[in-house]
Amino acid sequence: MEVREGLVPHRIEKKTAEATAENPIAPLKAKAAYSKTLCEYIAHHKTAAVAEILLSSPRAAQEVMVTRMLDGFRPHEAFKALAKEADPQGAYRALEEQARAFAGKLGFAVEERESVWDCLPPTFTKDLALYEAVRGLSDADLNGLQVLLTALSFGQENCARLDAKDSLFNRVARDLAVDMKNHWRPDAAFLGKRNREQLVAVALGSGYTDNAGQLSSYKKADLVNALTRYFESAKAVSDPTEQQTNARAWLPEAMLFPAVDPNMSTEEAVDEESDDPDSE
């Protein structure tokens, strides 16, 4: 009688073959006590149970929400961009101050020379550490942090073009009665991006002069410097003159909600609004 091995292939599971490739007599790996399907079933029921308890625990629910907001927090691109400006102006400074204050309350104060937008939250902080820090906040601070994170993450969606339609951003701004004259003044960063003809129009429209001929000898740099000082001094005085009042009231149409785009025809504006689901 002759015995020949290997004539008939022995079918085995792929994971068993991998486990015994180097040692054919290695013991089989123990089967998992809970299958993937059963793990999912258990996780789903546990999730529903915790969610039900959170319904009756608003403080805990808010702690969870704020922790998750912090863990994946990304400020709107506006804030990192404005941080590089020589004069980011008042609205930015108020928000930066609040962000630094709350970083301190959460236990990771940001140094004066550091950008708060790169440190909130710090990259080394784990979600459980954030959760414990959030749990330590008072009710007022927890509410304030939630509002701050919402405010810092909300803004115009496409910053590379004027938002001239009835977007959610513009709708919220109008509902809040946001008037850019109260938050912004024309500065060198804005005026320097205008051409000479546009700067002359700014000077005439803002009351700097009522005669374009008076500006004939001004080069662009001269106009930028003169108008920057003009708007800055008008904003700073407590008892403005009539001319300074005109300066304070001047606002480019692009700073409205929605912006007025001089390059967009009436037909294009109507088409954009008709394509916007919020406009229906």
XYZ file of C-alpha atoms in Angstrom:
280
model
C 0.000 0.000 0.000
C 1.438 3.404 -1.037
C 0.386 6.707 0.630
C 0.679 9.951 -1.361
C -0.012 13.305 0.372
C -1.259 16.589 -1.144
C -3.259 15.108 -3.987
C -6.503 16.639 -2.702
C -6.406 20.370 -1.595
C -7.718 21.014 1.906
C -9.981 24.063 2.051
C -9.336 26.309 5.063
C -10.360 29.840 5.954
C -8.090 32.621 4.752
C -7.336 33.884 8.255
C -6.446 30.344 9.380
C -4.127 29.912 6.404
C -2.360 33.173 7.260
C -2.041 32.167 10.913
C -0.511 28.771 10.095
C 1.608 29.775 7.091
C 4.904 29.638 9.000
C 3.873 26.900 11.417
C 1.295 24.462 9.992
C 0.659 22.948 13.401
C -0.038 26.347 15.090
C -3.250 26.273 17.130
C -6.336 27.821 15.592
C -7.167 31.340 16.775
C -10.045 31.362 19.231
C -13.321 32.527 17.736
C -14.427 35.998 18.902
C -16.960 35.916 21.717
C -18.983 38.640 19.939
C -19.308 38.818 16.170
C -19.169 42.115 14.305
C -22.930 42.035 13.808
C -23.549 41.413 17.498
C -21.101 44.198 18.467
C -23.068 46.596 16.279
C -26.342 45.471 17.834
C -24.972 46.065 21.354
C -23.483 49.465 20.422
C -26.754 50.632 18.888
C -28.786 49.785 21.995
C -26.227 51.354 24.341
C -26.169 54.502 22.191
C -29.955 54.780 22.306
C -29.928 54.325 26.107
C -27.360 57.093 26.653
C -29.234 59.369 24.228
C -32.471 58.810 26.159
C -30.788 59.794 29.439
C -29.219 62.869 27.779
C -32.730 64.017 26.886
C -33.410 64.522 30.580
C -29.892 65.860 31.317
C -29.560 69.106 29.329
C -26.373 70.183 31.106
C -24.655 66.873 30.274
C -25.941 67.045 26.689
C -24.485 70.530 26.324
C -21.161 69.355 27.759
C -21.020 66.573 25.168
C -21.926 68.936 22.337
C -19.333 71.555 23.327
C -16.648 68.873 23.759
C -17.341 67.558 20.269
C -17.362 71.086 18.859
C -13.972 71.724 20.472
C -12.486 68.407 19.381
C -13.089 69.132 15.711
C -12.978 72.915 15.952
C -11.806 74.869 12.928
C -12.307 78.639 12.985
C -13.583 80.331 9.836
C -10.751 81.264 7.477
C -11.423 84.950 8.159
C -9.765 84.890 11.567
C -6.384 83.484 10.555
C -6.369 85.885 7.600
C -7.242 88.932 9.732
C -4.599 87.946 12.299
C -1.982 88.792 9.657
C -3.354 92.297 9.044
C -1.599 95.301 10.554
C -4.973 96.576 11.805
C -7.591 93.783 11.953
C -10.026 96.246 13.626
C -12.459 95.968 16.502
C -14.681 92.983 15.683
C -11.661 90.721 15.259
C -10.023 91.950 18.463
C -13.186 91.312 20.505
C -13.395 87.725 19.253
C -9.687 87.054 19.746
C -9.916 88.337 23.322
C -12.848 86.009 24.036
C -11.032 83.041 22.491
C -7.959 83.654 24.665
C -10.121 84.042 27.769
C -11.896 80.722 27.220
C -8.628 78.945 26.442
C -7.485 79.992 29.900
C -10.721 78.801 31.519
C -10.256 75.412 29.861
C -6.773 75.148 31.343
C -4.499 75.818 28.368
C -3.763 79.529 28.325
C -2.301 80.856 25.067
C 0.893 82.900 25.238
C 0.661 86.479 23.985
C 3.042 85.760 21.101
C 1.093 82.645 20.036
C -1.848 82.638 17.657
C -4.976 81.577 19.513
C -6.335 80.108 16.272
C -3.522 77.529 16.268
C -4.014 76.629 19.944
C -7.775 76.299 20.434
C -7.861 73.476 21.255
C -4.187 72.464 21.589
C -3.246 69.572 19.300
C -1.942 67.464 22.177
C -5.231 67.554 24.118
C -7.300 64.351 23.958
C -11.084 64.363 23.843
C -11.399 63.009 27.401
C -9.184 65.832 28.711
C -11.374 68.332 26.845
C -14.478 66.727 28.312
C -13.153 67.067 31.866
C -12.190 70.700 31.208
C -15.648 71.466 29.808
C -17.349 69.772 32.760
C -15.528 72.171 35.073
C -17.095 75.262 33.484
C -19.919 77.150 35.132
C -23.303 77.206 33.385
C -22.667 80.768 32.190
C -19.223 79.900 30.813
C -20.518 76.743 29.145
C -23.206 78.774 27.374
C -20.661 81.424 26.453
C -18.229 78.880 25.012
C -20.949 77.281 22.908
C -21.923 80.679 21.499
C -18.267 81.592 20.842
C -17.514 78.353 18.973
C -20.645 78.788 16.863
C -19.754 82.398 16.066
C -16.143 81.564 15.159
C -17.099 78.735 12.809
C -19.837 80.637 10.955
C -19.183 83.036 8.093
C -19.346 83.685 4.388
C -18.852 80.403 2.537
C -16.912 81.534 -0.535
C -14.620 84.400 0.425
C -13.027 84.646 -3.022
C -16.095 86.394 -4.473
C -18.788 88.793 -3.337
C -21.777 87.127 -1.691
C -24.495 88.899 -3.654
C -27.332 86.430 -3.135
C -29.794 85.717 -0.353
C -27.532 83.208 1.397
C -27.887 81.912 4.956
C -24.965 84.171 5.947
C -26.672 87.270 4.563
C -30.039 86.274 6.013
C -28.560 85.894 9.508
C -26.698 89.213 9.180
C -29.912 91.014 8.215
C -31.896 89.365 11.012
C -29.238 90.596 13.449
C -29.298 94.078 11.857
C -25.533 93.999 11.275
C -24.326 97.380 9.991
C -20.708 97.311 8.855
C -20.362 101.026 9.613
C -20.369 100.037 13.287
C -17.654 97.393 12.884
C -15.343 98.541 10.107
C -13.706 101.609 8.642
C -11.830 101.896 5.335
C -8.177 101.217 6.154
C -4.922 100.966 4.224
C -5.468 97.260 3.543
C -8.774 98.038 1.793
C -7.824 101.312 0.114
C -4.517 99.924 -1.137
C -6.410 97.331 -3.181
C -8.403 100.013 -5.056
C -7.144 101.701 -8.216
C -6.691 105.477 -8.472
C -10.050 106.066 -10.182
C -11.830 104.100 -7.461
C -9.976 106.022 -4.740
C -11.111 109.316 -6.219
C -14.703 108.028 -6.114
C -14.201 107.097 -2.435
C -12.889 110.602 -1.678
C -15.874 112.220 -3.357
C -18.453 109.860 -1.863
C -17.132 110.110 1.695
C -16.897 113.898 1.840
C -13.109 114.098 1.764
C -13.530 116.525 -1.148
C -16.318 117.642 -3.433
C -14.038 118.449 -6.333
C -12.121 115.718 -8.163
C -9.799 118.367 -9.566
C -8.317 118.877 -6.101
C -6.981 115.347 -6.283
C -5.346 115.665 -9.706
C -1.852 115.922 -8.235
C -2.302 112.948 -5.884
C -0.591 109.703 -6.760
C -2.272 106.486 -5.661
C -0.035 106.126 -2.585
C -0.837 109.731 -1.583
C -4.576 109.045 -1.873
C -4.318 105.849 0.170
C -2.432 107.612 2.981
C -4.678 110.678 2.987
C -7.922 108.686 3.014
C -6.621 106.264 5.668
C -5.895 109.186 8.011
C -9.227 110.791 7.110
C -11.335 107.759 8.003
C -9.252 106.955 11.078
C -9.601 110.434 12.573
C -13.330 110.552 11.778
C -13.856 107.282 13.639
C -11.809 108.353 16.667
C -13.473 111.674 17.578
C -16.336 111.809 20.071
C -17.945 114.919 18.549
C -17.604 114.603 14.754
C -17.925 117.488 12.352
C -20.283 117.320 9.382
C -17.431 116.152 7.172
C -16.410 113.477 9.690
C -20.030 112.360 9.947
C -20.018 111.878 6.172
C -16.836 109.848 6.498
C -18.420 107.627 9.148
C -21.509 107.087 7.001
C -19.593 106.050 3.874
C -19.721 102.338 3.112
C -18.851 100.491 -0.108
C -21.735 98.556 -1.617
C -19.717 95.343 -1.232
C -20.047 95.659 2.564
C -23.838 95.298 2.444
C -25.770 92.076 3.176
C -26.050 90.907 0.450
C -23.183 92.634 -1.307
C -23.911 94.677 -4.404
C -21.648 93.400 -7.166
C -21.166 96.088 -9.860
C -20.040 93.402 -12.302
C -23.244 91.388 -11.943
C -26.109 92.203 -14.248
C -29.700 92.288 -13.037
C -30.431 89.089 -14.970
C -27.525 87.282 -13.288
C -28.692 88.384 -9.856
C -32.207 87.067 -10.558
C -30.790 83.765 -11.827
C -28.675 83.325 -8.676
C -31.658 83.970 -6.420
C -33.820 81.511 -8.358
C -31.119 78.838 -7.948
C -30.960 79.439 -4.202
C -33.295 77.005 -2.332
C -33.602 79.555 0.522
C -35.148 82.086 -1.848
C -38.273 79.994 -2.482
